[in-house]
Each structure stands twice: as C-alpha cells, then as structure tokens.
Short mmCIF file of C-alpha atoms in Angstrom, two decimals:
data_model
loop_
_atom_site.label_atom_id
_atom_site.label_comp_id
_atom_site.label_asym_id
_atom_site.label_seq_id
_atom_site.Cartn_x
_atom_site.Cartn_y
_atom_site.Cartn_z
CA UNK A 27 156.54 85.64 78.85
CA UNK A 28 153.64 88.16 77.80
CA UNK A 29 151.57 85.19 78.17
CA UNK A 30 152.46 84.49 81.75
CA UNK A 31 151.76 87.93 82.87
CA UNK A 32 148.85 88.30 81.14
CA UNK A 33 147.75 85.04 82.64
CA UNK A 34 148.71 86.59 85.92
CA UNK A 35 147.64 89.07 85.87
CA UNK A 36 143.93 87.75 85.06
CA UNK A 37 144.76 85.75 88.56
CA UNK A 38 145.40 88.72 90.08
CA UNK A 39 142.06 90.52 89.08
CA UNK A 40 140.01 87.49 89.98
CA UNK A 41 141.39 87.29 93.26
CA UNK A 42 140.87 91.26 93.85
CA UNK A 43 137.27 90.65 93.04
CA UNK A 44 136.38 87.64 95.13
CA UNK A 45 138.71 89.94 98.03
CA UNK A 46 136.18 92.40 97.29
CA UNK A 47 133.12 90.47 97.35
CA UNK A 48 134.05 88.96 100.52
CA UNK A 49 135.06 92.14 102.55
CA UNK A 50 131.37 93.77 100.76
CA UNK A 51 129.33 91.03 102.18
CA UNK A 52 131.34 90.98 105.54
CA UNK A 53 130.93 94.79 105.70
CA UNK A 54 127.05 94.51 104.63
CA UNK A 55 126.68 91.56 107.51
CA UNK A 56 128.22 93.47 110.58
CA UNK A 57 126.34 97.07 109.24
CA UNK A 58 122.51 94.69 109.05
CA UNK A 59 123.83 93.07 112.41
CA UNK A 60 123.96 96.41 114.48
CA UNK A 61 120.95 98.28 112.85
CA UNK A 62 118.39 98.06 115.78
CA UNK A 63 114.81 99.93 114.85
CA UNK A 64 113.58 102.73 116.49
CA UNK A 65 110.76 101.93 118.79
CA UNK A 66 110.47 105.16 120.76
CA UNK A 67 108.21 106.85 118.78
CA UNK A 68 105.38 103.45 118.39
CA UNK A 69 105.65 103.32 122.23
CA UNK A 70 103.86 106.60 122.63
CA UNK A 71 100.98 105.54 120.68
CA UNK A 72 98.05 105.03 122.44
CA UNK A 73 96.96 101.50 122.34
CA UNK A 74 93.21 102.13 121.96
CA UNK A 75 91.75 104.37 120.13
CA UNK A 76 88.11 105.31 119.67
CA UNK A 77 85.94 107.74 117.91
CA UNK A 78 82.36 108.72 117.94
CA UNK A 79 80.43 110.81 115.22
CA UNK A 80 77.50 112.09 116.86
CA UNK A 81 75.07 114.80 115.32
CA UNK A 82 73.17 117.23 117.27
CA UNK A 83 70.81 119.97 116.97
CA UNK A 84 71.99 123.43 117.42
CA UNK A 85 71.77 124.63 121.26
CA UNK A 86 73.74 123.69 124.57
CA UNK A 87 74.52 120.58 126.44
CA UNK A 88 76.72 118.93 128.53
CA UNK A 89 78.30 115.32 128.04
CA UNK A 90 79.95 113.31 130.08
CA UNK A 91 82.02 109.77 129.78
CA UNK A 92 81.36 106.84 130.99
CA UNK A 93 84.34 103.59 131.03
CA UNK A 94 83.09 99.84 131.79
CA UNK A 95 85.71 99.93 133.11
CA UNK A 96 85.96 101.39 136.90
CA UNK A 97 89.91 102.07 137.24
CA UNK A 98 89.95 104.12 134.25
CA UNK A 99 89.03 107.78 135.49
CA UNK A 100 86.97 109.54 133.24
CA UNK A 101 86.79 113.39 132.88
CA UNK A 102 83.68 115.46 134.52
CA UNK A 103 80.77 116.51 133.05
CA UNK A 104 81.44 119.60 130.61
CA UNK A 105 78.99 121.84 128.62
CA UNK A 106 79.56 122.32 124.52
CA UNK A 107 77.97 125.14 122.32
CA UNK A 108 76.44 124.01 119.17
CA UNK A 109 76.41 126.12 116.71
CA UNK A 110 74.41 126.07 113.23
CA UNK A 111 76.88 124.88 110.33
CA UNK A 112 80.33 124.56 112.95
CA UNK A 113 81.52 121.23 113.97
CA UNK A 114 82.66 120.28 117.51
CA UNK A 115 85.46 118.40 118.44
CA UNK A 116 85.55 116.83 122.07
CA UNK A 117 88.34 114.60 123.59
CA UNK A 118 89.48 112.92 125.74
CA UNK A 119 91.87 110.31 127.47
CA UNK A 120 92.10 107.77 129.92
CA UNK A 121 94.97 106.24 131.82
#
C-alpha cells in the first residue's frame, strides 16, 4: 500500500510539473504576443543629420545656408562673433 501511494504520488508531482510547464510557456507566449515596442520616441529623430567643423580666424562674419535642394527653406543670413580661444556653435534645421 505505501508503495502505491508513493508511486502516486510521484504521478501526481510529474503531472503538477508538466501542468506547470505548460501554463509557464502559455503565460510566456500570450505576455511576448502583446509586447509591441515603443516607436514614439525614434519617430522624432531627425532623419538626416549633418555637421560641419569649420575653423576661423578671430573677428565677425555672417553665414548663411544654402540646400540643393529648393523646397527646403533655409534660414537668413546671420552674423557670429569670433572670439580668440571660444568655440561657436551654429544650427540649424530644415523641414
């Protein structure tokens, strides 16, 4: 009789784990199923991006942007200051 439930009782346990396993792997399934990434933030990110290092002497002068492009508007002409030992920074962006 001890035998028996022993016996059973090892049936018992194996079928708790494969229960286990099963509802684990169906829970894993429907949780990878409904995770959707986050695009929202990559769709703000400019699709081209450009930069220019350009070194000048000390003094003034005024820059301006030009786009092969002729629907892209550019910004005006604008004057910079450049002073001895301080870097300048200009941007800009087109739509």
């Amino acid at each position: 009789a001890k035998k028996s439930r022993d016996k059973e009782d090892a049936v018992g346990e194996l079928i708790g784990y494969g229960v286990s396993l099963v509802s684990g792997l169906a829970a894993g399934m429907a949780i990878s199923a409904s995770i959707a990434p986050d695009l929202r933030c990559w769709r703000t990110i400019p699709s081209n991006f450009q930069a220019k290092r350009v070194y000048l002497e000390p003094g003034e002068y005024e820059i301006s942007f030009q786009s092969p492009n002729p629907n892209y508007k550019v910004p005006p002409p604008q004057k910079i200051v450049i002073e001895p030992g301080k870097p300048v920074f200009v941007s800009f962006r087109t739509l």
